[in-house]
Amino acid sequence: MATATPRKTTPARTTRQKAAAAGAAVPQDRAQKAEAKQDTLEIVVDGIELTLDRDVLDDYEAVELMAVGLPTRMFDLICGDRQKEIRQALADENGRLRASVVGEFVNKVGEAVGQGK
């Protein structure tokens, strides 16, 4: 019958302190921070500042369309009355708005929203 041998474990905070004292680089969270204010969320994605209503983002049909690769409805919800401005900001140098760019933008917004508190 095998017996468990006790292992000495060091708490993460102690390891972090020892590493900092030794001059080692301390890892930092490089994730984009989303700032929550009451029922809205303020984020910046690709240089575009957005103030999003949390209720608007909780749209099942839009999430369902995103899941099957159709970001159109979610893009509409995200942009609101700023669609023209945001479309122009995302368009390439020829003025063409690519579906891949819109999809990537919507995904980045989703990631930033997920980081809000």
Coordinates of C-alpha atoms in Angstrom, one line a residue:
M1 CA 0.0 0.0 0.0
A2 CA 1.4 3.3 -1.0
T3 CA 1.5 6.2 1.4
A4 CA 1.3 9.8 0.5
T5 CA 4.4 11.8 1.2
P6 CA 3.7 15.4 2.3
R7 CA 4.9 18.0 -0.2
K8 CA 6.0 21.4 0.7
T9 CA 4.2 24.0 -1.4
T10 CA 4.9 27.6 -1.6
P11 CA 2.0 30.1 -2.0
A12 CA 2.1 32.0 -5.3
R13 CA 2.4 35.3 -3.5
T14 CA 5.5 34.2 -1.7
T15 CA 7.1 32.9 -5.0
R16 CA 6.2 36.2 -6.6
Q17 CA 7.8 38.2 -3.8
K18 CA 11.0 36.1 -3.9
A19 CA 11.2 36.5 -7.7
A20 CA 10.7 40.3 -7.4
A21 CA 13.4 40.5 -4.6
A22 CA 15.8 38.6 -6.8
G23 CA 15.2 41.1 -9.6
A24 CA 13.3 38.7 -11.9
A25 CA 10.6 40.1 -14.1
V26 CA 7.2 39.7 -12.6
P27 CA 4.5 38.6 -15.2
Q28 CA 1.7 41.1 -15.7
D29 CA -1.8 40.7 -16.9
R30 CA -1.7 42.2 -20.4
A31 CA -5.4 41.6 -21.1
Q32 CA -7.3 44.7 -22.1
K33 CA -9.3 46.0 -19.1
A34 CA -13.0 46.8 -19.5
E35 CA -14.4 49.3 -17.2
A36 CA -17.9 48.7 -15.9
K37 CA -20.2 51.5 -14.9
Q38 CA -23.6 50.5 -13.6
D39 CA -25.5 49.1 -16.5
T40 CA -23.0 50.1 -19.2
L41 CA -19.6 49.0 -20.1
E42 CA -16.9 51.2 -21.6
I43 CA -14.3 49.6 -23.7
V44 CA -11.8 50.4 -26.5
V45 CA -11.4 48.0 -29.4
D46 CA -9.1 48.7 -32.4
G47 CA -9.0 52.4 -31.2
I48 CA -12.8 52.7 -31.3
E49 CA -14.3 53.7 -28.0
L50 CA -17.6 52.0 -27.2
T51 CA -20.1 52.4 -24.4
L52 CA -22.3 49.3 -24.4
D53 CA -25.5 48.6 -22.6
R54 CA -25.2 45.2 -20.8
D55 CA -28.8 44.3 -21.6
V56 CA -28.3 44.8 -25.3
L57 CA -25.4 42.4 -25.3
D58 CA -27.5 39.8 -23.6
D59 CA -29.3 39.0 -26.9
Y60 CA -29.7 35.2 -27.4
E61 CA -30.4 35.5 -31.1
A62 CA -27.3 37.6 -31.7
V63 CA -25.1 35.2 -29.7
E64 CA -26.6 32.3 -31.6
L65 CA -25.8 33.9 -35.0
M66 CA -22.2 34.6 -33.8
A67 CA -21.9 30.9 -32.9
V68 CA -22.6 29.9 -36.5
G69 CA -20.3 32.6 -37.9
L70 CA -22.8 35.3 -38.7
P71 CA -21.7 38.4 -36.7
T72 CA -24.1 40.8 -38.4
R73 CA -26.7 41.1 -35.7
M74 CA -24.1 41.4 -32.9
F75 CA -22.3 44.1 -35.0
D76 CA -25.6 46.0 -35.2
L77 CA -26.1 45.7 -31.5
I78 CA -22.6 46.8 -30.7
C79 CA -22.6 49.8 -33.1
G80 CA -26.0 51.1 -32.5
D81 CA -26.4 54.5 -34.1
R82 CA -22.7 54.7 -34.8
Q83 CA -22.7 52.1 -37.5
K84 CA -21.6 54.4 -40.3
E85 CA -18.7 55.8 -38.3
I86 CA -17.5 52.3 -37.2
R87 CA -17.9 50.8 -40.6
Q88 CA -15.7 53.6 -42.0
A89 CA -13.1 53.1 -39.2
L90 CA -12.9 49.3 -40.0
A91 CA -12.9 49.7 -43.8
D92 CA -9.6 49.1 -45.7
E93 CA -7.8 51.8 -47.7
N94 CA -10.1 51.1 -50.7
G95 CA -13.2 51.7 -48.5
R96 CA -14.1 48.0 -48.5
L97 CA -15.4 46.5 -45.3
R98 CA -14.4 42.9 -45.1
A99 CA -16.5 40.3 -43.3
S100 CA -13.4 38.9 -41.7
V101 CA -12.6 42.3 -40.2
V102 CA -16.1 42.7 -38.8
G103 CA -16.0 39.2 -37.4
E104 CA -12.7 39.9 -35.7
F105 CA -14.0 43.2 -34.3
V106 CA -17.1 41.6 -32.9
N107 CA -14.9 38.8 -31.3
K108 CA -12.6 41.4 -29.8
V109 CA -15.6 43.3 -28.3
G110 CA -16.8 40.0 -26.9
E111 CA -13.4 39.3 -25.3
A112 CA -13.3 42.9 -23.8
V113 CA -16.9 42.6 -22.5
G114 CA -15.9 39.3 -20.8
Q115 CA -13.1 41.1 -19.0
G116 CA -15.5 43.7 -17.6
K117 CA -16.5 43.5 -14.0

